[in-house]
Amino acid sequence: MKQLTSEIPNEFRVEPIEQRNYLINGKLFNWKGETADVFSSIQTEVNGERKPTRLGSIPSLGEEESLAAVDAAHQAYERGQGLWPTMNVAARIKCMETFVEKMKEKRELIVKLLMWEIGKNYPDSQKEFDRTVEYIIDTIEDYKTMDRESAKFYKEGGIHAHIRRGPLGVVLCLGPYNYPLNETFCLLIPALIMGNTAVFKPAKHGVLLITPLLEAFQESFPAGVVNILFGRGRAVATPIMKTGKVDVLALIGHSSSANALQALHPKQNRLRLVLGLEAKNPAIILPDADLDLAVSECIAGTLSFNGQRCTALKVIYVHENIAETFNRKYAEAVDALKFGLPWEDGVNLTPLPEPSKPDYIQALIDDAQAKGAEILNEKGGERYENFIWPAVLFPVTKDMNVYKEEQFGPVVPVLTFKHIDEPLDDMAESNYGQQVSLFGKDVKTLAPLIDTLVNLVCRVNLNSSCQRGPDVYPFTGRKDSAVSTLSVHDALRSFSIRTFVASKDNAYNNAILQELLDTKKSNFVSTDYLL
Ligand code: G3H
């Protein structure tokens, strides 16, 4: 087992955070009960022994606090009569702007905690924070546009209609550990701005980085609009779902968690789902592909953040005529990556946040080798402190676990194909359908292939790796990969529903409508523009 240097530059050190507060109904409560320690998988020396670094602790909240949180959100929504769901758009935007300003003040600490808690490298941690701020600002702008476009009346078949998008109710928001700030806020922020109220529990890893924001949430939004809990997913989310008070389950994570939580809701048709789930995005490398480009994009696609991205390329199909060259170049490029601590210059690979992950990856490698695959790169499978060097496995066959499972970590299965129907058939059979990367040049081959692939997944990346961004583009998937669509604009739609006021076109009704508009007594019936 190789060791990492324990030299930690001063600017990247963090003091332990012993978090005791949680936010319910606008109040920060101080927890006196059981707590759970939070560790970084980055090891440091304590009394001459190298151990995972203790970063602090969080409350282990249970049923009582969870029920209080969902009640607070339910009360703040107040069956659609609450202050927040009926508030005018300008006032809701003001709250969001206040929040984003307060959030910006915490950038340095949150970026450091991203590195310690999930091992994300410094540039990517900074990007996660900045991208989230940008997402909030873009969401505000999009919401203004949506509001402007609704500030009018339609008249069809003798009926006037004033149509807007309205909130759905109480949202339970659960984010993933790989983007504990960005992906969680990409659910929470659009949900809130549309007038929903929320209960939010941070991910298992990447939890302390939410704690600097508790006061910002408390000070920016009316009581009960945002409620923040800490604890184990099962202990917190299970009682909340059982109440039937959740109208939207917003979750980025595994389909097994989403299925288990949905099943707990006593009135399942009342539950809207906004889910980002697993994927097994393939790269397909055609014989005429630019191989250097394919290699560099596959490196980014397979191994950015150690492959811990739902959009990561998780299986490579390379045409048999070019497999030897591609495999050699790709394996060399994997071994040329730099492994180190997140704050070191130029690191690509970093310790894995899940303590059990290296053993899981090792088991995938062992299974593949036992079934006939080889490790193509020299460093493949080398063990470090909570890290395992990405092994490029070839030739991979369908009976291997690394082919069947979403590895979500540093191991890369490579298969060859003779005919394009082979990867297409596999994709059609797969439980997943998020994205694909297609490498090639000849449009006669590409055109029919694109026309098929767009029906198997939701984004075909031509000569580039798969990714979610830019955040204005739709992010979704088929089958077990997603339910509903996220993007700056689509998320506002996902967390709302079209609702409208209709009235027959006659003098009696028209006078009432005119008075509603003139007196500005309704926040819904309004033709005011927000610039
Ligand atoms: O984990 C899944 C993320 O949505 C991936 O986002 O493609 O920007 O890394 P990304």
Coordinates of C-alpha atoms and ligand atoms in Angstrom, one line a residue:
M1 CA 0.0 0.0 0.0
K2 CA 1.5 3.3 -1.1
Q3 CA 1.3 6.4 1.1
L4 CA 0.4 9.9 0.2
T5 CA 2.4 12.8 1.7
S6 CA 0.8 14.2 4.8
E7 CA 2.1 17.7 4.1
I8 CA -1.0 19.9 4.2
P9 CA -0.5 23.5 3.1
N10 CA -1.8 25.9 5.6
E11 CA -4.4 27.4 3.3
F12 CA -6.0 24.0 2.8
R13 CA -6.3 23.0 6.5
V14 CA -9.7 22.9 8.1
E15 CA -10.7 23.0 11.7
P16 CA -13.1 20.3 12.9
I17 CA -16.7 21.3 12.6
E18 CA -18.9 19.9 15.5
Q19 CA -22.2 20.6 13.9
R20 CA -25.1 20.6 16.4
N21 CA -27.7 22.9 14.8
Y22 CA -30.4 21.9 12.4
L23 CA -33.1 24.1 10.8
I24 CA -36.8 23.6 11.3
N25 CA -39.5 26.2 10.8
G26 CA -37.0 29.0 10.7
K27 CA -35.3 28.1 14.0
L28 CA -31.9 26.7 14.5
F29 CA -32.3 23.9 17.1
N30 CA -29.3 22.7 19.2
W31 CA -29.0 18.9 19.2
K32 CA -28.1 17.3 22.5
G33 CA -28.5 13.6 21.3
E34 CA -26.3 11.1 19.5
T35 CA -23.9 12.4 16.8
A36 CA -22.0 10.7 14.0
D37 CA -18.3 11.5 13.3
V38 CA -17.4 12.7 9.8
F39 CA -14.1 11.4 8.4
S40 CA -12.2 12.2 5.3
S41 CA -10.7 9.3 3.5
I42 CA -7.6 11.4 3.2
Q43 CA -5.3 10.0 5.8
T44 CA -3.2 12.0 8.2
E45 CA -0.8 11.0 11.0
V46 CA -2.2 10.9 14.5
N47 CA 0.2 9.7 17.2
G48 CA 2.5 8.2 14.6
E49 CA -0.3 6.3 12.9
R50 CA -1.9 7.1 9.6
K51 CA -5.7 7.3 9.8
P52 CA -8.7 8.8 8.0
T53 CA -8.8 12.4 9.1
R54 CA -11.6 13.3 11.4
L55 CA -13.4 16.4 10.1
G56 CA -16.1 16.8 12.8
S57 CA -19.5 15.5 13.6
I58 CA -23.2 15.9 12.7
P59 CA -26.4 15.2 14.6
S60 CA -28.0 11.8 14.1
L61 CA -31.5 13.1 13.9
G62 CA -34.4 10.6 14.0
E63 CA -38.1 10.3 13.5
E64 CA -39.2 13.1 15.8
E65 CA -37.1 15.8 14.1
S66 CA -38.0 14.4 10.7
L67 CA -41.7 14.6 11.3
A68 CA -41.3 18.1 12.8
A69 CA -39.4 19.2 9.6
V70 CA -42.0 17.8 7.2
D71 CA -44.8 19.4 9.3
A72 CA -43.0 22.7 9.1
A73 CA -42.8 22.5 5.3
H74 CA -46.4 21.4 5.1
Q75 CA -47.5 24.2 7.4
A76 CA -45.5 26.8 5.3
Y77 CA -47.2 25.6 2.2
E78 CA -50.5 25.6 4.1
R79 CA -52.5 23.8 1.3
G80 CA -51.4 26.5 -1.2
Q81 CA -52.4 29.4 1.1
G82 CA -49.0 29.9 2.7
L83 CA -47.0 33.1 2.4
W84 CA -44.4 31.5 0.2
P85 CA -46.6 29.8 -2.5
T86 CA -48.8 32.9 -2.8
M87 CA -45.9 35.4 -2.7
N88 CA -45.4 37.6 -5.8
V89 CA -42.6 36.7 -8.0
A90 CA -40.5 39.7 -7.3
A91 CA -40.6 39.0 -3.6
R92 CA -39.6 35.4 -4.0
I93 CA -36.7 36.4 -6.3
K94 CA -35.5 38.9 -3.7
C95 CA -35.3 36.0 -1.1
M96 CA -33.2 34.0 -3.6
E97 CA -30.9 36.9 -4.3
T98 CA -30.4 37.5 -0.6
F99 CA -29.4 33.8 -0.3
V100 CA -27.0 33.7 -3.2
E101 CA -25.2 36.8 -1.8
K102 CA -24.8 35.2 1.6
M103 CA -23.7 31.9 0.0
K104 CA -20.9 33.6 -1.9
E105 CA -19.4 34.7 1.4
K106 CA -18.8 31.0 2.3
R107 CA -17.0 30.0 -0.9
E108 CA -13.5 29.5 0.6
L109 CA -14.7 27.2 3.4
I110 CA -17.1 25.2 1.2
V111 CA -14.4 24.6 -1.5
K112 CA -12.0 23.3 1.2
L113 CA -14.7 21.0 2.6
L114 CA -15.4 19.7 -0.9
M115 CA -11.7 18.6 -1.2
W116 CA -11.6 17.0 2.3
E117 CA -15.0 15.4 2.3
I118 CA -15.2 13.9 -1.2
G119 CA -11.6 14.3 -2.4
K120 CA -12.5 16.5 -5.4
N121 CA -9.5 18.3 -6.8
Y122 CA -9.1 22.1 -6.2
P123 CA -10.1 23.3 -9.7
D124 CA -13.1 21.1 -9.8
S125 CA -14.2 22.0 -6.2
Q126 CA -14.0 25.7 -7.2
K127 CA -15.9 24.9 -10.3
E128 CA -18.6 23.1 -8.4
F129 CA -19.1 26.1 -6.2
D130 CA -19.0 28.7 -9.0
R131 CA -21.2 26.6 -11.3
T132 CA -23.8 26.4 -8.5
V133 CA -23.8 30.2 -8.0
E134 CA -24.2 30.7 -11.7
Y135 CA -27.0 28.1 -11.8
I136 CA -28.9 30.1 -9.1
I137 CA -28.4 33.4 -11.0
D138 CA -29.5 31.8 -14.3
T139 CA -32.5 30.2 -12.6
I140 CA -33.6 33.7 -11.3
E141 CA -33.3 35.1 -14.9
D142 CA -35.2 32.2 -16.4
Y143 CA -37.9 32.5 -13.9
K144 CA -38.3 36.2 -14.7
T145 CA -38.6 35.3 -18.4
M146 CA -41.2 32.6 -17.6
D147 CA -43.1 35.1 -15.5
R148 CA -43.0 37.8 -18.3
E149 CA -44.2 35.3 -20.9
S150 CA -47.2 34.4 -18.6
A151 CA -48.2 38.0 -18.0
K152 CA -51.0 37.9 -20.6
F153 CA -54.5 36.5 -21.4
Y154 CA -55.5 34.0 -24.0
K155 CA -58.9 34.0 -25.6
E156 CA -60.2 30.7 -27.2
G157 CA -63.7 29.5 -27.8
G158 CA -65.1 32.5 -25.9
I159 CA -63.0 31.8 -22.8
H160 CA -60.3 34.0 -21.4
A161 CA -57.4 32.2 -19.8
H162 CA -54.6 33.5 -17.6
I163 CA -52.1 30.6 -17.5
R164 CA -49.0 30.3 -15.2
R165 CA -47.0 27.6 -13.6
G166 CA -47.8 27.0 -10.0
P167 CA -45.9 25.1 -7.2
L168 CA -46.7 21.4 -6.3
G169 CA -46.3 21.5 -2.5
V170 CA -43.7 19.9 -0.2
V171 CA -40.5 18.7 -1.8
L172 CA -38.1 16.1 -0.1
C173 CA -34.7 16.9 -1.6
L174 CA -31.9 14.3 -1.4
G175 CA -28.6 14.9 -3.3
P176 CA -25.6 12.7 -4.2
Y177 CA -22.1 12.6 -2.7
N178 CA -20.3 13.3 -5.9
Y179 CA -21.8 16.7 -6.4
P180 CA -23.1 17.4 -2.9
L181 CA -23.5 21.1 -3.4
N182 CA -24.2 21.5 -7.1
E183 CA -26.6 18.6 -7.8
T184 CA -28.5 19.1 -4.5
F185 CA -28.9 22.8 -5.2
C186 CA -30.0 22.1 -8.8
L187 CA -33.0 20.4 -7.2
L188 CA -33.6 22.6 -4.2
I189 CA -33.3 26.1 -5.8
P190 CA -35.7 25.6 -8.7
A191 CA -38.1 23.8 -6.3
L192 CA -38.0 26.8 -4.0
I193 CA -38.3 29.6 -6.5
M194 CA -41.4 28.0 -8.0
G195 CA -43.1 28.4 -4.6
N196 CA -42.7 24.9 -3.1
T197 CA -41.4 24.3 0.4
A198 CA -38.7 21.8 1.2
V199 CA -37.1 19.4 3.6
F200 CA -33.5 18.8 2.6
K201 CA -31.0 16.3 3.9
P202 CA -27.4 16.5 2.7
A203 CA -25.6 13.5 1.2
K204 CA -23.7 11.1 3.3
H205 CA -20.3 12.3 2.1
G206 CA -20.2 16.1 1.6
V207 CA -22.4 16.9 4.5
L208 CA -20.3 19.4 6.5
L209 CA -20.0 21.6 3.5
I210 CA -23.7 22.4 3.8
T211 CA -23.3 23.6 7.5
P212 CA -21.9 27.0 6.7
L213 CA -25.1 27.8 4.8
L214 CA -27.7 27.1 7.5
E215 CA -27.8 30.7 8.7
A216 CA -28.0 31.9 5.1
F217 CA -31.1 29.7 4.6
Q218 CA -32.6 30.8 7.9
E219 CA -32.1 34.5 7.2
S220 CA -33.1 34.5 3.5
F221 CA -36.4 32.6 3.4
P222 CA -39.6 32.7 5.5
A223 CA -40.0 30.2 8.3
G224 CA -40.6 26.6 7.2
V225 CA -39.8 27.2 3.6
V226 CA -36.4 25.4 3.9
N227 CA -35.9 22.7 6.6
I228 CA -32.5 21.1 6.9
L229 CA -31.9 17.8 8.7
F230 CA -28.8 15.7 9.4
G231 CA -28.6 12.0 9.9
R232 CA -28.9 8.6 8.1
G233 CA -31.0 8.6 5.0
R234 CA -33.2 5.8 6.2
A235 CA -33.8 7.3 9.7
V236 CA -34.7 10.7 8.3
A237 CA -36.4 10.0 4.9
T238 CA -38.5 6.9 5.8
P239 CA -40.8 8.6 8.4
I240 CA -41.1 11.7 6.2
M241 CA -42.3 9.6 3.2
K242 CA -44.7 7.6 5.3
T243 CA -46.6 10.8 6.3
G244 CA -47.9 11.2 2.8
K245 CA -47.1 14.9 3.1
V246 CA -44.4 14.9 0.4
D247 CA -45.7 16.0 -3.0
V248 CA -42.3 15.7 -4.8
L249 CA -39.5 13.3 -4.3
A250 CA -36.4 15.0 -5.7
L251 CA -33.5 12.6 -5.6
I252 CA -30.2 12.2 -7.3
G253 CA -28.8 8.8 -6.4
H254 CA -29.5 5.2 -6.9
S255 CA -32.8 3.8 -8.3
S256 CA -33.0 1.4 -5.4
S257 CA -33.3 4.3 -3.0
A258 CA -35.8 6.1 -5.2
N259 CA -37.9 2.9 -5.5
A260 CA -37.8 2.2 -1.8
L261 CA -38.8 5.8 -0.8
Q262 CA -41.7 6.0 -3.4
A263 CA -43.1 2.8 -2.1
L264 CA -43.5 4.3 1.4
H265 CA -45.8 7.1 0.2
P266 CA -49.4 6.1 1.1
K267 CA -50.9 8.0 -2.0
Q268 CA -48.5 7.3 -4.8
N269 CA -50.3 9.2 -7.5
R270 CA -49.9 12.3 -5.4
L271 CA -46.2 12.0 -5.6
R272 CA -44.3 13.6 -8.4
L273 CA -40.8 12.3 -9.1
V274 CA -37.7 14.3 -10.1
L275 CA -34.9 11.7 -10.2
G276 CA -31.4 11.6 -11.6
L277 CA -30.3 7.9 -11.3
E278 CA -27.6 5.6 -12.5
A279 CA -26.2 5.2 -16.0
K280 CA -23.7 3.1 -17.9
N281 CA -22.8 5.6 -20.7
P282 CA -20.9 3.9 -23.5
A283 CA -18.2 5.3 -25.8
I284 CA -18.5 3.9 -29.3
I285 CA -15.3 4.3 -31.4
L286 CA -15.8 3.8 -35.1
P287 CA -12.9 2.7 -37.4
D288 CA -12.4 6.2 -38.9
A289 CA -12.3 8.0 -35.5
D290 CA -9.5 10.5 -34.7
L291 CA -7.9 8.2 -32.2
D292 CA -5.9 10.9 -30.3
L293 CA -9.1 12.9 -29.8
A294 CA -11.0 9.7 -28.8
V295 CA -8.3 8.9 -26.2
S296 CA -8.3 12.3 -24.6
E297 CA -12.1 12.5 -24.5
C298 CA -12.3 9.0 -23.1
I299 CA -9.8 9.9 -20.4
A300 CA -11.9 12.8 -19.4
G301 CA -15.1 10.8 -19.7
T302 CA -14.0 7.7 -17.9
L303 CA -11.8 9.2 -15.2
S304 CA -12.7 12.8 -14.3
F305 CA -13.3 12.7 -10.5
N306 CA -12.1 9.1 -10.6
G307 CA -15.1 8.1 -12.7
Q308 CA -17.5 9.1 -9.9
R309 CA -20.0 10.9 -12.1
C310 CA -23.4 9.7 -13.3
T311 CA -22.4 11.0 -16.7
A312 CA -19.0 9.1 -16.7
L313 CA -18.2 6.8 -19.6
K314 CA -18.5 3.5 -18.0
V315 CA -17.9 1.1 -20.9
I316 CA -15.9 1.6 -24.1
Y317 CA -16.8 -0.2 -27.4
V318 CA -13.9 0.1 -29.9
H319 CA -14.0 -1.3 -33.4
E320 CA -11.9 -4.4 -33.7
N321 CA -9.8 -2.9 -36.6
I322 CA -8.4 -0.1 -34.4
A323 CA -8.7 -1.7 -31.0
E324 CA -5.0 -2.5 -30.6
T325 CA -3.9 1.1 -31.3
F326 CA -6.7 2.6 -29.2
N327 CA -6.0 0.3 -26.3
R328 CA -2.3 1.0 -26.3
K329 CA -2.7 4.8 -26.4
Y330 CA -5.6 4.8 -23.9
A331 CA -3.7 2.6 -21.4
E332 CA -0.6 4.8 -21.6
A333 CA -2.8 7.9 -21.1
V334 CA -4.3 6.3 -18.0
D335 CA -0.9 5.6 -16.5
A336 CA 0.2 9.2 -17.2
L337 CA -2.5 10.7 -15.0
K338 CA -1.4 12.2 -11.8
F339 CA -2.6 10.9 -8.5
G340 CA -2.4 12.9 -5.3
L341 CA -4.1 15.0 -2.7
P342 CA -6.9 17.3 -4.0
W343 CA -5.0 20.5 -3.5
E344 CA -1.8 19.4 -5.3
D345 CA -1.2 21.0 -8.7
G346 CA -2.4 19.1 -11.7
V347 CA -3.9 16.1 -9.9
N348 CA -6.4 14.1 -11.9
L349 CA -6.9 11.2 -9.5
T350 CA -7.6 11.5 -5.8
P351 CA -8.5 9.4 -2.8
L352 CA -12.0 7.9 -3.0
P353 CA -14.6 9.2 -0.4
E354 CA -16.2 5.8 0.2
P355 CA -14.0 3.7 2.5
S356 CA -15.3 0.5 0.8
K357 CA -14.8 1.6 -2.8
P358 CA -11.3 0.3 -3.5
D359 CA -12.3 -3.2 -2.3
Y360 CA -15.4 -3.1 -4.5
I361 CA -13.3 -2.1 -7.6
Q362 CA -10.7 -4.8 -6.7
A363 CA -13.5 -7.3 -6.7
L364 CA -14.7 -6.2 -10.2
I365 CA -11.1 -6.5 -11.4
D366 CA -10.7 -10.0 -9.9
D367 CA -14.0 -11.2 -11.4
A368 CA -13.1 -9.9 -14.8
Q369 CA -9.6 -11.5 -14.7
A370 CA -11.1 -14.8 -13.6
K371 CA -13.4 -14.7 -16.6
G372 CA -10.6 -13.9 -19.1
A373 CA -9.9 -10.1 -19.1
E374 CA -6.4 -8.7 -18.7
I375 CA -5.3 -5.4 -17.2
L376 CA -3.8 -3.4 -20.1
N377 CA -2.0 -0.7 -18.1
E378 CA 1.0 -1.3 -15.9
K379 CA -0.3 0.6 -12.9
G380 CA -3.8 -0.8 -13.1
G381 CA -5.0 -2.1 -9.7
E382 CA -2.1 -0.6 -7.7
R383 CA -3.4 0.2 -4.2
Y384 CA -2.8 3.4 -2.3
E385 CA -4.5 4.8 0.8
N386 CA -8.2 4.5 -0.1
F387 CA -7.4 4.6 -3.8
I388 CA -6.9 2.0 -6.5
W389 CA -5.3 2.9 -9.8
P390 CA -7.8 2.6 -12.7
A391 CA -7.4 -0.7 -14.4
V392 CA -8.2 -0.9 -18.1
L393 CA -9.8 -4.3 -18.5
F394 CA -9.8 -6.0 -21.9
P395 CA -11.4 -8.0 -23.5
V396 CA -14.5 -7.6 -21.4
T397 CA -17.5 -9.9 -21.8
K398 CA -21.1 -9.7 -20.8
D399 CA -20.8 -12.2 -18.0
M400 CA -18.4 -10.0 -16.1
N401 CA -19.7 -7.8 -13.2
V402 CA -17.8 -4.8 -14.5
Y403 CA -19.9 -5.0 -17.6
K404 CA -23.2 -5.4 -15.7
E405 CA -22.8 -3.0 -12.8
E406 CA -22.4 0.8 -12.7
Q407 CA -18.9 0.9 -11.3
F408 CA -19.0 4.6 -10.3
G409 CA -15.2 4.6 -9.7
P410 CA -11.8 4.0 -11.3
V411 CA -12.0 0.9 -13.5
V412 CA -12.6 0.9 -17.3
P413 CA -14.1 -2.0 -19.2
V414 CA -13.2 -2.2 -22.9
L415 CA -15.0 -4.4 -25.5
T416 CA -14.5 -4.7 -29.2
F417 CA -17.2 -4.9 -31.9
K418 CA -17.2 -5.9 -35.5
H419 CA -20.7 -4.7 -36.4
I420 CA -22.4 -1.6 -35.0
D421 CA -25.4 -3.6 -34.1
E422 CA -23.5 -5.1 -31.2
P423 CA -23.2 -2.0 -29.1
L424 CA -26.7 -0.9 -30.3
D425 CA -28.2 -4.2 -29.1
D426 CA -26.5 -3.9 -25.8
M427 CA -27.7 -0.3 -25.3
A428 CA -31.3 -1.4 -26.2
E429 CA -31.1 -4.2 -23.6
S430 CA -29.5 -2.1 -20.9
N431 CA -31.5 -0.8 -18.0
Y432 CA -30.0 2.6 -18.5
G433 CA -30.3 5.3 -21.2
Q434 CA -28.7 8.5 -20.3
Q435 CA -26.0 9.5 -22.9
V436 CA -23.5 8.1 -25.4
S437 CA -20.2 9.3 -26.9
L438 CA -19.8 8.6 -30.5
F439 CA -16.4 8.9 -32.2
G440 CA -16.2 9.0 -36.0
K441 CA -16.2 11.2 -39.1
D442 CA -18.0 9.7 -42.1
V443 CA -21.5 11.2 -42.2
K444 CA -22.8 8.3 -44.2
T445 CA -22.1 6.1 -41.1
L446 CA -22.9 8.7 -38.5
A447 CA -26.3 9.9 -39.8
P448 CA -28.3 6.6 -39.4
L449 CA -26.4 5.9 -36.2
I450 CA -27.3 9.3 -34.6
D451 CA -30.9 8.7 -35.7
T452 CA -31.0 5.5 -33.7
L453 CA -28.9 6.5 -30.7
V454 CA -31.1 9.6 -30.0
N455 CA -33.9 7.0 -29.4
L456 CA -31.9 4.9 -27.0
V457 CA -30.4 7.7 -24.8
C458 CA -31.1 11.4 -24.3
R459 CA -27.8 13.0 -25.5
V460 CA -25.4 11.9 -28.2
N461 CA -22.0 13.5 -27.8
L462 CA -20.2 13.6 -31.1
N463 CA -16.5 13.2 -30.7
S464 CA -16.6 14.3 -27.1
S465 CA -17.1 12.8 -23.6
C466 CA -20.5 12.7 -21.9
Q467 CA -21.4 15.5 -19.5
R468 CA -24.3 17.3 -17.9
G469 CA -23.3 20.9 -18.8
P470 CA -23.8 23.5 -20.0
D471 CA -26.6 23.6 -17.4
V472 CA -29.0 25.3 -19.9
Y473 CA -29.2 22.0 -21.9
P474 CA -31.6 19.3 -20.9
F475 CA -30.2 16.7 -18.5
T476 CA -32.3 13.6 -18.4
G477 CA -32.3 9.9 -19.2
R478 CA -34.5 6.9 -20.2
K479 CA -35.3 3.8 -18.3
D480 CA -33.6 3.5 -14.9
S481 CA -31.5 6.6 -15.6
A482 CA -33.9 9.4 -14.8
V483 CA -37.4 10.6 -14.2
S484 CA -38.2 14.1 -15.6
T485 CA -35.8 16.6 -17.0
L486 CA -33.4 19.1 -15.4
S487 CA -31.8 22.1 -16.9
V488 CA -32.0 25.7 -15.8
H489 CA -35.3 26.0 -17.6
D490 CA -36.6 22.4 -17.4
A491 CA -36.1 22.2 -13.7
L492 CA -38.6 25.1 -13.2
R493 CA -41.1 23.1 -15.2
S494 CA -40.3 19.8 -13.3
F495 CA -41.1 21.5 -10.0
S496 CA -44.3 23.1 -11.1
I497 CA -47.5 22.5 -12.9
R498 CA -49.6 24.6 -15.4
T499 CA -52.5 26.1 -13.6
F500 CA -54.9 28.9 -14.8
V501 CA -57.8 31.1 -14.2
A502 CA -60.6 30.9 -16.9
S503 CA -63.6 33.0 -17.4
K504 CA -66.3 33.3 -20.1
D505 CA -65.9 36.4 -22.2
N506 CA -68.8 38.5 -21.0
A507 CA -69.2 42.0 -19.6
Y508 CA -69.7 40.7 -16.1
N509 CA -66.6 38.6 -15.9
N510 CA -64.5 41.0 -17.9
A511 CA -65.2 43.8 -15.4
I512 CA -64.0 41.6 -12.6
L513 CA -60.8 40.6 -14.4
Q514 CA -60.1 44.3 -15.2
E515 CA -60.6 45.2 -11.5
L516 CA -58.3 42.3 -10.5
L517 CA -55.6 43.7 -12.7
D518 CA -56.2 47.4 -11.8
T519 CA -56.2 46.8 -8.1
K520 CA -53.2 44.4 -8.2
K521 CA -54.8 42.5 -5.3
S522 CA -53.9 39.1 -6.8
N523 CA -50.3 37.9 -7.2
F524 CA -51.5 35.3 -9.7
V525 CA -53.7 37.4 -12.0
S526 CA -51.3 40.0 -13.1
T527 CA -50.0 41.4 -16.3
D528 CA -47.1 43.3 -14.7
Y529 CA -43.7 42.8 -16.2
L530 CA -40.6 42.0 -14.2
L531 CA -37.6 43.4 -16.1
Ligands
G3H1 O1 -23.1 12.8 -11.5 C1 -23.6 13.2 -12.4 C2 -23.5 14.7 -12.8 O2 -24.7 15.2 -13.2 C3 -22.5 14.8 -13.8 O3 -22.3 16.1 -14.1 O4 -21.3 15.8 -16.3 O5 -21.1 18.0 -15.1 O6 -19.9 16.0 -14.3 P1 -21.0 16.5 -15.0

